[in-house]
């Protein structure tokens, strides 16, 4: 550990000391734990988005909040432990563990909960959130330096895993050798060089697999560390404030790329650009973005900003104003990682956005957890009620795709279609326009069509026609067979012959109306007896009367429209 250690906190109300050079106090604690065989845990705590509090409420408020947090931690650990401040908004805590008491994870959760109790610094009252990395002596290491390093790498993992903010060091994990520790210095040096690049991940329309846009995702090609993904350095960039410069570069690059693609003849795509809170708090942000776009001749809809839901966590008038100004100019807004923060609904109510992006964690668990499934359904319905579109991130399997298509999700992004690729490859994808179109012609189990006709060859040719359109097709050559199939299957649309041995198609459908009133019922007949038809339509027994011989295209249009009608009616129907 290069960071300096200084004496531990006194138990009074004074400021929490910082880690001073050489770590003598932690060294002593570790040595004594090793000597008397007791267990010691070292925590590295990081407060989320603290820079935004400083920026928004002022440094005095920020400092006072850190003092309050330090005091809470000190009184919680009492004589069994010590607390130091580290960096601008982090704490190191070392505590002896009682073998009969709480586990390391439980005690850490307790400390985290303390930090998260509301802080009142007039005129503000707000709640902080934190992430925690833990290492244990002697289980993981027996020197202060190594314990600090392991706690820090666990903290980095906690930052990557949004829903698991407390992380214990995992034995199998190889401690990041020179890597993580060197990142801040290397990052600052890398600004203004060409070590950063953008990759583009396609976004797909749920209707047919058409590519509607790309998300720009940053990578850092560091000569010392190799290629790093954003999870490894964005948080550090935010903490150091250099995210502002990095963000400017990011926007310039995305704008330049959009301009190039437009010059190549593509004009119906957008680029999603991720922005951090600190960027949105820059007074010149809106002007810079707009002038870059104007300069490149881009219409406003070409750039869409992806704003992490957690940005909207604290009441930040400044962010709100920026977002409003951007929307006035026609810049689209994606509410990113929806469902992961604790402000989801509040942010939905307050911040007008065009697209809600369901976080990957929900998409991953939709098919395993029935509660998640219900939540995803509800999120999509809610977004639609608010006039927003929905994109699901992290679609990896056809099963996830199937579920999301049935729940009316509008767009997809995920490895099932493509990973983030270099700009050249992304251009090629735009040229091809569709990704994995075959996934969209597969059978839709939610669209079942029942064909009823006593003539085998009619059933066969209709079956071939409609299977091509992806429906599940059931065929019955008698009324009895048809009723049996209806009893055992969810059927939405029925296409029946009129002249059948047992009864007429219209009478059969009148019977079906009573049994399955929601079905869309249609007759396909070679004999148009106007009276029977009119009567059946007037009774509401049938929806359309179509004639043989049929025109394939027209018939397919009728069936497609019938399914849409069914779905529209169901969407309007009150939930039981
Ligand atoms: P995000 O906004 O949630 O972006 C999508 C991330 O999900 C990308 O990771 C993408 O590769 C990943 N992803 C998409 N589909 C799948 C899938 O099917 N399976 C899996 N396992 N992952 C999938 P990436 O590129 O590592 O980016 C991570 C995060 O870093 C982004 O998450 C975004 O919040 C942030 N980020 C990326 N570029 C920038 C940037 O330029 N500025 C800022 N402020 N943040 C950025
Ligand atoms: Ca994003």
PDB file of C-alpha atoms in Angstrom, residues 275-549:
ATOM      1  CA  UNK A 275     -22.799  10.507 -19.670  1.00  0.00           C
ATOM      2  CA  UNK A 276     -21.829  10.788 -16.020  1.00  0.00           C
ATOM      3  CA  UNK A 277     -23.268  13.117 -13.411  1.00  0.00           C
ATOM      4  CA  UNK A 278     -20.197  15.269 -13.288  1.00  0.00           C
ATOM      5  CA  UNK A 279     -20.523  15.967 -17.006  1.00  0.00           C
ATOM      6  CA  UNK A 280     -24.155  16.954 -16.629  1.00  0.00           C
ATOM      7  CA  UNK A 281     -23.174  19.354 -13.868  1.00  0.00           C
ATOM      8  CA  UNK A 282     -20.800  21.272 -16.158  1.00  0.00           C
ATOM      9  CA  UNK A 283     -22.535  24.542 -17.016  1.00  0.00           C
ATOM     10  CA  UNK A 284     -21.182  24.428 -20.585  1.00  0.00           C
ATOM     11  CA  UNK A 285     -22.249  20.845 -21.257  1.00  0.00           C
ATOM     12  CA  UNK A 286     -25.347  21.668 -23.290  1.00  0.00           C
ATOM     13  CA  UNK A 287     -23.627  24.323 -25.390  1.00  0.00           C
ATOM     14  CA  UNK A 288     -20.657  22.087 -26.136  1.00  0.00           C
ATOM     15  CA  UNK A 289     -22.793  19.202 -27.219  1.00  0.00           C
ATOM     16  CA  UNK A 290     -25.081  21.301 -29.373  1.00  0.00           C
ATOM     17  CA  UNK A 291     -22.303  23.183 -31.067  1.00  0.00           C
ATOM     18  CA  UNK A 292     -20.397  19.977 -31.796  1.00  0.00           C
ATOM     19  CA  UNK A 293     -23.532  18.543 -33.379  1.00  0.00           C
ATOM     20  CA  UNK A 294     -24.308  21.673 -35.357  1.00  0.00           C
ATOM     21  CA  UNK A 295     -20.754  21.813 -36.594  1.00  0.00           C
ATOM     22  CA  UNK A 296     -21.055  18.239 -37.836  1.00  0.00           C
ATOM     23  CA  UNK A 297     -24.452  18.942 -39.379  1.00  0.00           C
ATOM     24  CA  UNK A 298     -26.202  16.328 -37.254  1.00  0.00           C
ATOM     25  CA  UNK A 299     -29.933  16.497 -36.618  1.00  0.00           C
ATOM     26  CA  UNK A 300     -30.679  16.348 -32.861  1.00  0.00           C
ATOM     27  CA  UNK A 301     -32.100  12.832 -33.059  1.00  0.00           C
ATOM     28  CA  UNK A 302     -28.723  11.418 -34.076  1.00  0.00           C
ATOM     29  CA  UNK A 303     -27.376  11.541 -30.536  1.00  0.00           C
ATOM     30  CA  UNK A 304     -29.159  10.023 -27.592  1.00  0.00           C
ATOM     31  CA  UNK A 305     -27.729  10.414 -24.111  1.00  0.00           C
ATOM     32  CA  UNK A 306     -27.740   7.417 -21.794  1.00  0.00           C
ATOM     33  CA  UNK A 307     -28.030   8.549 -18.224  1.00  0.00           C
ATOM     34  CA  UNK A 308     -27.541   6.075 -15.442  1.00  0.00           C
ATOM     35  CA  UNK A 309     -30.543   5.875 -13.230  1.00  0.00           C
ATOM     36  CA  UNK A 310     -28.364   6.373 -10.148  1.00  0.00           C
ATOM     37  CA  UNK A 311     -27.406   9.824 -11.443  1.00  0.00           C
ATOM     38  CA  UNK A 312     -30.922  10.843 -10.651  1.00  0.00           C
ATOM     39  CA  UNK A 313     -30.711   9.524  -7.148  1.00  0.00           C
ATOM     40  CA  UNK A 314     -30.173  12.733  -5.258  1.00  0.00           C
ATOM     41  CA  UNK A 315     -32.220  15.810  -5.853  1.00  0.00           C
ATOM     42  CA  UNK A 316     -30.080  17.696  -8.244  1.00  0.00           C
ATOM     43  CA  UNK A 317     -31.709  20.732  -9.698  1.00  0.00           C
ATOM     44  CA  UNK A 318     -28.723  21.345 -11.939  1.00  0.00           C
ATOM     45  CA  UNK A 319     -28.960  17.914 -13.561  1.00  0.00           C
ATOM     46  CA  UNK A 320     -32.673  18.344 -13.973  1.00  0.00           C
ATOM     47  CA  UNK A 321     -32.216  21.693 -15.704  1.00  0.00           C
ATOM     48  CA  UNK A 322     -29.592  20.262 -18.044  1.00  0.00           C
ATOM     49  CA  UNK A 323     -31.791  17.366 -19.027  1.00  0.00           C
ATOM     50  CA  UNK A 324     -34.721  19.663 -19.670  1.00  0.00           C
ATOM     51  CA  UNK A 325     -32.610  21.957 -21.813  1.00  0.00           C
ATOM     52  CA  UNK A 326     -31.345  19.026 -23.871  1.00  0.00           C
ATOM     53  CA  UNK A 327     -34.796  17.665 -24.449  1.00  0.00           C
ATOM     54  CA  UNK A 328     -35.996  21.076 -25.570  1.00  0.00           C
ATOM     55  CA  UNK A 329     -33.328  20.867 -28.255  1.00  0.00           C
ATOM     56  CA  UNK A 330     -34.619  17.472 -29.338  1.00  0.00           C
ATOM     57  CA  UNK A 331     -31.803  15.352 -27.901  1.00  0.00           C
ATOM     58  CA  UNK A 332     -33.139  11.950 -26.864  1.00  0.00           C
ATOM     59  CA  UNK A 333     -32.669  10.531 -23.389  1.00  0.00           C
ATOM     60  CA  UNK A 334     -32.281   6.954 -22.236  1.00  0.00           C
ATOM     61  CA  UNK A 335     -32.859   6.129 -18.599  1.00  0.00           C
ATOM     62  CA  UNK A 336     -30.009   3.635 -18.286  1.00  0.00           C
ATOM     63  CA  UNK A 337     -29.712   0.583 -16.003  1.00  0.00           C
ATOM     64  CA  UNK A 338     -33.314   0.974 -14.938  1.00  0.00           C
ATOM     65  CA  UNK A 339     -34.205  -1.025 -11.854  1.00  0.00           C
ATOM     66  CA  UNK A 340     -30.772  -1.084 -10.257  1.00  0.00           C
ATOM     67  CA  UNK A 341     -30.805   2.159  -8.300  1.00  0.00           C
ATOM     68  CA  UNK A 342     -33.085   2.915  -5.443  1.00  0.00           C
ATOM     69  CA  UNK A 343     -34.714   5.837  -7.169  1.00  0.00           C
ATOM     70  CA  UNK A 344     -36.274   4.051 -10.117  1.00  0.00           C
ATOM     71  CA  UNK A 345     -39.820   5.267  -9.789  1.00  0.00           C
ATOM     72  CA  UNK A 346     -38.930   8.708  -8.561  1.00  0.00           C
ATOM     73  CA  UNK A 347     -36.572   9.207 -11.484  1.00  0.00           C
ATOM     74  CA  UNK A 348     -39.278   8.041 -13.862  1.00  0.00           C
ATOM     75  CA  UNK A 349     -41.722  10.508 -12.453  1.00  0.00           C
ATOM     76  CA  UNK A 350     -39.335  13.438 -12.454  1.00  0.00           C
ATOM     77  CA  UNK A 351     -37.087  13.009 -15.455  1.00  0.00           C
ATOM     78  CA  UNK A 352     -38.657  12.936 -18.845  1.00  0.00           C
ATOM     79  CA  UNK A 353     -36.892  10.281 -20.920  1.00  0.00           C
ATOM     80  CA  UNK A 354     -37.662   8.750 -24.279  1.00  0.00           C
ATOM     81  CA  UNK A 355     -36.379   5.261 -23.694  1.00  0.00           C
ATOM     82  CA  UNK A 356     -36.185   3.155 -20.581  1.00  0.00           C
ATOM     83  CA  UNK A 357     -33.334   0.683 -20.567  1.00  0.00           C
ATOM     84  CA  UNK A 358     -33.932  -2.443 -18.537  1.00  0.00           C
ATOM     85  CA  UNK A 359     -30.765  -3.444 -16.781  1.00  0.00           C
ATOM     86  CA  UNK A 360     -28.987  -6.604 -17.837  1.00  0.00           C
ATOM     87  CA  UNK A 361     -29.417  -8.136 -14.374  1.00  0.00           C
ATOM     88  CA  UNK A 362     -33.192  -8.289 -14.913  1.00  0.00           C
ATOM     89  CA  UNK A 363     -32.910  -9.670 -18.401  1.00  0.00           C
ATOM     90  CA  UNK A 364     -30.578 -12.404 -17.159  1.00  0.00           C
ATOM     91  CA  UNK A 365     -32.939 -13.470 -14.415  1.00  0.00           C
ATOM     92  CA  UNK A 366     -36.265 -13.206 -16.256  1.00  0.00           C
ATOM     93  CA  UNK A 367     -36.400 -16.859 -17.101  1.00  0.00           C
ATOM     94  CA  UNK A 368     -35.241 -18.152 -13.754  1.00  0.00           C
ATOM     95  CA  UNK A 369     -37.158 -15.985 -11.313  1.00  0.00           C
ATOM     96  CA  UNK A 370     -40.877 -15.573 -11.623  1.00  0.00           C
ATOM     97  CA  UNK A 371     -40.752 -12.357  -9.594  1.00  0.00           C
ATOM     98  CA  UNK A 372     -38.223 -10.864 -11.980  1.00  0.00           C
ATOM     99  CA  UNK A 373     -40.422 -11.896 -14.856  1.00  0.00           C
ATOM    100  CA  UNK A 374     -43.350 -10.075 -13.332  1.00  0.00           C
ATOM    101  CA  UNK A 375     -41.204  -7.006 -12.670  1.00  0.00           C
ATOM    102  CA  UNK A 376     -39.969  -6.862 -16.251  1.00  0.00           C
ATOM    103  CA  UNK A 377     -43.548  -7.125 -17.506  1.00  0.00           C
ATOM    104  CA  UNK A 378     -44.603  -4.335 -15.197  1.00  0.00           C
ATOM    105  CA  UNK A 379     -41.648  -2.125 -16.156  1.00  0.00           C
ATOM    106  CA  UNK A 380     -42.491  -2.442 -19.833  1.00  0.00           C
ATOM    107  CA  UNK A 381     -46.175  -1.732 -19.276  1.00  0.00           C
ATOM    108  CA  UNK A 382     -45.356   1.243 -17.073  1.00  0.00           C
ATOM    109  CA  UNK A 383     -42.931   2.736 -19.586  1.00  0.00           C
ATOM    110  CA  UNK A 384     -45.485   2.375 -22.344  1.00  0.00           C
ATOM    111  CA  UNK A 385     -48.118   4.079 -20.217  1.00  0.00           C
ATOM    112  CA  UNK A 386     -45.706   6.969 -19.836  1.00  0.00           C
ATOM    113  CA  UNK A 387     -45.219   7.122 -23.583  1.00  0.00           C
ATOM    114  CA  UNK A 388     -41.690   5.747 -23.464  1.00  0.00           C
ATOM    115  CA  UNK A 389     -40.071   2.995 -25.491  1.00  0.00           C
ATOM    116  CA  UNK A 390     -38.262   0.143 -23.793  1.00  0.00           C
ATOM    117  CA  UNK A 391     -34.894  -1.382 -24.599  1.00  0.00           C
ATOM    118  CA  UNK A 392     -33.638  -4.524 -22.908  1.00  0.00           C
ATOM    119  CA  UNK A 393     -29.885  -4.755 -22.395  1.00  0.00           C
ATOM    120  CA  UNK A 394     -27.917  -7.981 -22.191  1.00  0.00           C
ATOM    121  CA  UNK A 395     -30.116 -10.241 -24.298  1.00  0.00           C
ATOM    122  CA  UNK A 396     -28.017 -13.359 -24.658  1.00  0.00           C
ATOM    123  CA  UNK A 397     -30.402 -16.218 -25.403  1.00  0.00           C
ATOM    124  CA  UNK A 398     -33.275 -16.926 -27.732  1.00  0.00           C
ATOM    125  CA  UNK A 399     -35.424 -17.779 -24.734  1.00  0.00           C
ATOM    126  CA  UNK A 400     -34.884 -14.291 -23.295  1.00  0.00           C
ATOM    127  CA  UNK A 401     -35.640 -12.817 -26.699  1.00  0.00           C
ATOM    128  CA  UNK A 402     -38.854 -14.831 -26.948  1.00  0.00           C
ATOM    129  CA  UNK A 403     -40.077 -13.655 -23.582  1.00  0.00           C
ATOM    130  CA  UNK A 404     -39.197 -10.029 -24.255  1.00  0.00           C
ATOM    131  CA  UNK A 405     -40.879 -10.042 -27.637  1.00  0.00           C
ATOM    132  CA  UNK A 406     -44.055 -11.390 -26.106  1.00  0.00           C
ATOM    133  CA  UNK A 407     -43.988  -8.702 -23.431  1.00  0.00           C
ATOM    134  CA  UNK A 408     -43.850  -6.014 -26.126  1.00  0.00           C
ATOM    135  CA  UNK A 409     -40.331  -4.812 -25.449  1.00  0.00           C
ATOM    136  CA  UNK A 410     -39.448  -2.391 -28.272  1.00  0.00           C
ATOM    137  CA  UNK A 411     -35.703  -2.769 -28.741  1.00  0.00           C
ATOM    138  CA  UNK A 412     -32.918  -5.153 -27.831  1.00  0.00           C
ATOM    139  CA  UNK A 413     -29.218  -4.961 -27.213  1.00  0.00           C
ATOM    140  CA  UNK A 414     -27.100  -7.949 -26.340  1.00  0.00           C
ATOM    141  CA  UNK A 415     -24.579 -10.557 -27.313  1.00  0.00           C
ATOM    142  CA  UNK A 416     -27.298 -12.602 -29.023  1.00  0.00           C
ATOM    143  CA  UNK A 417     -27.068  -9.975 -31.766  1.00  0.00           C
ATOM    144  CA  UNK A 418     -23.594  -8.515 -31.428  1.00  0.00           C
ATOM    145  CA  UNK A 419     -20.933  -7.471 -28.956  1.00  0.00           C
ATOM    146  CA  UNK A 420     -19.479  -3.992 -29.042  1.00  0.00           C
ATOM    147  CA  UNK A 421     -17.406  -3.908 -32.243  1.00  0.00           C
ATOM    148  CA  UNK A 422     -14.924  -1.485 -33.846  1.00  0.00           C
ATOM    149  CA  UNK A 423     -16.410   1.366 -35.880  1.00  0.00           C
ATOM    150  CA  UNK A 424     -15.585  -0.284 -39.221  1.00  0.00           C
ATOM    151  CA  UNK A 425     -17.492  -3.413 -38.340  1.00  0.00           C
ATOM    152  CA  UNK A 426     -20.367  -1.349 -36.945  1.00  0.00           C
ATOM    153  CA  UNK A 427     -20.545   0.474 -40.298  1.00  0.00           C
ATOM    154  CA  UNK A 428     -20.791  -2.892 -42.030  1.00  0.00           C
ATOM    155  CA  UNK A 429     -23.670  -3.847 -39.717  1.00  0.00           C
ATOM    156  CA  UNK A 430     -25.459  -0.594 -40.567  1.00  0.00           C
ATOM    157  CA  UNK A 431     -24.996  -1.465 -44.224  1.00  0.00           C
ATOM    158  CA  UNK A 432     -26.584  -4.874 -43.733  1.00  0.00           C
ATOM    159  CA  UNK A 433     -29.429  -3.247 -41.749  1.00  0.00           C
ATOM    160  CA  UNK A 434     -30.668  -6.431 -40.096  1.00  0.00           C
ATOM    161  CA  UNK A 435     -29.041  -8.624 -37.469  1.00  0.00           C
ATOM    162  CA  UNK A 436     -30.101 -12.237 -37.056  1.00  0.00           C
ATOM    163  CA  UNK A 437     -33.372 -11.701 -38.972  1.00  0.00           C
ATOM    164  CA  UNK A 438     -34.024 -15.441 -38.778  1.00  0.00           C
ATOM    165  CA  UNK A 439     -34.748 -15.030 -35.063  1.00  0.00           C
ATOM    166  CA  UNK A 440     -37.750 -12.946 -35.958  1.00  0.00           C
ATOM    167  CA  UNK A 441     -39.362 -15.387 -38.353  1.00  0.00           C
ATOM    168  CA  UNK A 442     -39.431 -18.240 -35.895  1.00  0.00           C
ATOM    169  CA  UNK A 443     -42.666 -19.563 -34.533  1.00  0.00           C
ATOM    170  CA  UNK A 444     -44.408 -17.262 -32.144  1.00  0.00           C
ATOM    171  CA  UNK A 445     -45.978 -19.565 -29.628  1.00  0.00           C
ATOM    172  CA  UNK A 446     -48.198 -16.726 -28.543  1.00  0.00           C
ATOM    173  CA  UNK A 447     -49.744 -16.565 -32.019  1.00  0.00           C
ATOM    174  CA  UNK A 448     -51.711 -19.722 -32.622  1.00  0.00           C
ATOM    175  CA  UNK A 449     -53.979 -20.058 -35.620  1.00  0.00           C
ATOM    176  CA  UNK A 450     -56.599 -22.781 -35.899  1.00  0.00           C
ATOM    177  CA  UNK A 451     -57.588 -23.890 -39.414  1.00  0.00           C
ATOM    178  CA  UNK A 452     -60.841 -25.816 -39.825  1.00  0.00           C
ATOM    179  CA  UNK A 453     -61.696 -27.388 -43.168  1.00  0.00           C
ATOM    180  CA  UNK A 454     -62.919 -30.827 -44.210  1.00  0.00           C
ATOM    181  CA  UNK A 455     -60.707 -30.736 -47.297  1.00  0.00           C
ATOM    182  CA  UNK A 456     -57.224 -32.070 -46.565  1.00  0.00           C
ATOM    183  CA  UNK A 457     -55.509 -30.243 -49.430  1.00  0.00           C
ATOM    184  CA  UNK A 458     -56.899 -26.876 -48.325  1.00  0.00           C
ATOM    185  CA  UNK A 459     -55.610 -27.492 -44.799  1.00  0.00           C
ATOM    186  CA  UNK A 460     -52.204 -28.407 -46.184  1.00  0.00           C
ATOM    187  CA  UNK A 461     -51.729 -25.407 -48.374  1.00  0.00           C
ATOM    188  CA  UNK A 462     -53.047 -22.965 -45.754  1.00  0.00           C
ATOM    189  CA  UNK A 463     -50.796 -24.588 -43.149  1.00  0.00           C
ATOM    190  CA  UNK A 464     -47.720 -24.121 -45.341  1.00  0.00           C
ATOM    191  CA  UNK A 465     -48.641 -20.517 -46.000  1.00  0.00           C
ATOM    192  CA  UNK A 466     -49.065 -19.517 -42.366  1.00  0.00           C
ATOM    193  CA  UNK A 467     -46.203 -21.510 -40.897  1.00  0.00           C
ATOM    194  CA  UNK A 468     -43.957 -19.420 -43.097  1.00  0.00           C
ATOM    195  CA  UNK A 469     -45.227 -16.358 -41.251  1.00  0.00           C
ATOM    196  CA  UNK A 470     -44.130 -17.867 -37.961  1.00  0.00           C
ATOM    197  CA  UNK A 471     -47.528 -18.733 -36.454  1.00  0.00           C
ATOM    198  CA  UNK A 472     -48.181 -21.945 -34.633  1.00  0.00           C
ATOM    199  CA  UNK A 473     -50.736 -23.604 -36.855  1.00  0.00           C
ATOM    200  CA  UNK A 474     -53.282 -26.190 -35.692  1.00  0.00           C
ATOM    201  CA  UNK A 475     -55.461 -27.994 -38.224  1.00  0.00           C
ATOM    202  CA  UNK A 476     -58.819 -29.717 -37.761  1.00  0.00           C
ATOM    203  CA  UNK A 477     -60.786 -31.527 -40.428  1.00  0.00           C
ATOM    204  CA  UNK A 478     -63.991 -31.658 -38.374  1.00  0.00           C
ATOM    205  CA  UNK A 479     -65.874 -29.505 -35.899  1.00  0.00           C
ATOM    206  CA  UNK A 480     -65.261 -32.025 -33.141  1.00  0.00           C
ATOM    207  CA  UNK A 481     -61.514 -32.039 -33.737  1.00  0.00           C
ATOM    208  CA  UNK A 482     -61.585 -28.265 -33.726  1.00  0.00           C
ATOM    209  CA  UNK A 483     -63.360 -28.108 -30.378  1.00  0.00           C
ATOM    210  CA  UNK A 484     -60.888 -30.590 -28.900  1.00  0.00           C
ATOM    211  CA  UNK A 485     -57.953 -28.489 -30.099  1.00  0.00           C
ATOM    212  CA  UNK A 486     -59.541 -25.341 -28.691  1.00  0.00           C
ATOM    213  CA  UNK A 487     -59.904 -27.036 -25.351  1.00  0.00           C
ATOM    214  CA  UNK A 488     -56.247 -27.952 -25.161  1.00  0.00           C
ATOM    215  CA  UNK A 489     -54.568 -24.933 -26.725  1.00  0.00           C
ATOM    216  CA  UNK A 490     -54.499 -21.197 -26.408  1.00  0.00           C
ATOM    217  CA  UNK A 491     -55.841 -20.138 -29.779  1.00  0.00           C
ATOM    218  CA  UNK A 492     -56.212 -16.526 -30.788  1.00  0.00           C
ATOM    219  CA  UNK A 493     -57.404 -16.693 -34.390  1.00  0.00           C
ATOM    220  CA  UNK A 494     -59.661 -19.237 -36.112  1.00  0.00           C
ATOM    221  CA  UNK A 495     -60.153 -19.574 -39.839  1.00  0.00           C
ATOM    222  CA  UNK A 496     -62.975 -21.936 -40.688  1.00  0.00           C
ATOM    223  CA  UNK A 497     -64.516 -23.314 -43.875  1.00  0.00           C
ATOM    224  CA  UNK A 498     -68.209 -22.551 -44.283  1.00  0.00           C
ATOM    225  CA  UNK A 499     -69.492 -25.833 -45.737  1.00  0.00           C
ATOM    226  CA  UNK A 500     -68.724 -28.729 -43.465  1.00  0.00           C
ATOM    227  CA  UNK A 501     -70.592 -32.038 -42.988  1.00  0.00           C
ATOM    228  CA  UNK A 502     -71.586 -31.507 -39.332  1.00  0.00           C
ATOM    229  CA  UNK A 503     -72.559 -27.856 -39.376  1.00  0.00           C
ATOM    230  CA  UNK A 504     -71.906 -24.595 -41.165  1.00  0.00           C
ATOM    231  CA  UNK A 505     -68.797 -22.572 -40.353  1.00  0.00           C
ATOM    232  CA  UNK A 506     -70.900 -19.666 -39.106  1.00  0.00           C
ATOM    233  CA  UNK A 507     -72.836 -21.902 -36.699  1.00  0.00           C
ATOM    234  CA  UNK A 508     -69.620 -23.483 -35.504  1.00  0.00           C
ATOM    235  CA  UNK A 509     -68.087 -20.073 -34.865  1.00  0.00           C
ATOM    236  CA  UNK A 510     -71.227 -18.892 -33.080  1.00  0.00           C
ATOM    237  CA  UNK A 511     -70.677 -21.797 -30.691  1.00  0.00           C
ATOM    238  CA  UNK A 512     -67.006 -20.912 -30.286  1.00  0.00           C
ATOM    239  CA  UNK A 513     -68.021 -17.357 -29.478  1.00  0.00           C
ATOM    240  CA  UNK A 514     -69.819 -18.565 -26.385  1.00  0.00           C
ATOM    241  CA  UNK A 515     -66.959 -20.825 -25.281  1.00  0.00           C
ATOM    242  CA  UNK A 516     -64.012 -18.617 -26.189  1.00  0.00           C
ATOM    243  CA  UNK A 517     -65.347 -15.104 -26.651  1.00  0.00           C
ATOM    244  CA  UNK A 518     -61.892 -13.509 -26.990  1.00  0.00           C
ATOM    245  CA  UNK A 519     -60.950 -15.454 -30.128  1.00  0.00           C
ATOM    246  CA  UNK A 520     -60.956 -13.720 -33.491  1.00  0.00           C
ATOM    247  CA  UNK A 521     -63.165 -15.839 -35.759  1.00  0.00           C
ATOM    248  CA  UNK A 522     -63.159 -15.779 -39.542  1.00  0.00           C
ATOM    249  CA  UNK A 523     -64.821 -17.744 -42.295  1.00  0.00           C
ATOM    250  CA  UNK A 524     -63.156 -18.712 -45.553  1.00  0.00           C
ATOM    251  CA  UNK A 525     -65.849 -19.825 -47.950  1.00  0.00           C
ATOM    252  CA  UNK A 526     -66.309 -20.736 -51.571  1.00  0.00           C
ATOM    253  CA  UNK A 527     -69.988 -19.815 -51.421  1.00  0.00           C
ATOM    254  CA  UNK A 528     -70.977 -16.395 -50.328  1.00  0.00           C
ATOM    255  CA  UNK A 529     -74.534 -16.707 -49.109  1.00  0.00           C
ATOM    256  CA  UNK A 530     -75.102 -13.091 -48.229  1.00  0.00           C
ATOM    257  CA  UNK A 531     -77.904 -13.656 -45.754  1.00  0.00           C
ATOM    258  CA  UNK A 532     -76.037 -16.175 -43.590  1.00  0.00           C
ATOM    259  CA  UNK A 533     -72.924 -14.060 -43.665  1.00  0.00           C
ATOM    260  CA  UNK A 534     -74.632 -10.837 -42.725  1.00  0.00           C
ATOM    261  CA  UNK A 535     -76.461 -12.538 -39.933  1.00  0.00           C
ATOM    262  CA  UNK A 536     -73.276 -14.114 -38.533  1.00  0.00           C
ATOM    263  CA  UNK A 537     -71.439 -10.832 -38.645  1.00  0.00           C
ATOM    264  CA  UNK A 538     -74.319  -9.021 -36.994  1.00  0.00           C
ATOM    265  CA  UNK A 539     -74.459 -11.597 -34.214  1.00  0.00           C
ATOM    266  CA  UNK A 540     -70.781 -10.954 -33.600  1.00  0.00           C
ATOM    267  CA  UNK A 541     -69.984 -14.580 -34.358  1.00  0.00           C
ATOM    268  CA  UNK A 542     -67.455 -13.718 -36.998  1.00  0.00           C
ATOM    269  CA  UNK A 543     -65.000 -10.932 -37.517  1.00  0.00           C
ATOM    270  CA  UNK A 544     -64.367 -11.292 -41.277  1.00  0.00           C
ATOM    271  CA  UNK A 545     -65.818 -13.274 -44.107  1.00  0.00           C
ATOM    272  CA  UNK A 546     -63.189 -14.186 -46.708  1.00  0.00           C
ATOM    273  CA  UNK A 547     -63.646 -15.938 -49.993  1.00  0.00           C
ATOM    274  CA  UNK A 548     -62.105 -18.870 -51.826  1.00  0.00           C
ATOM    275  CA  UNK A 549     -60.087 -18.985 -53.978  1.00  0.00           C
TER     276      UNK A 549
END
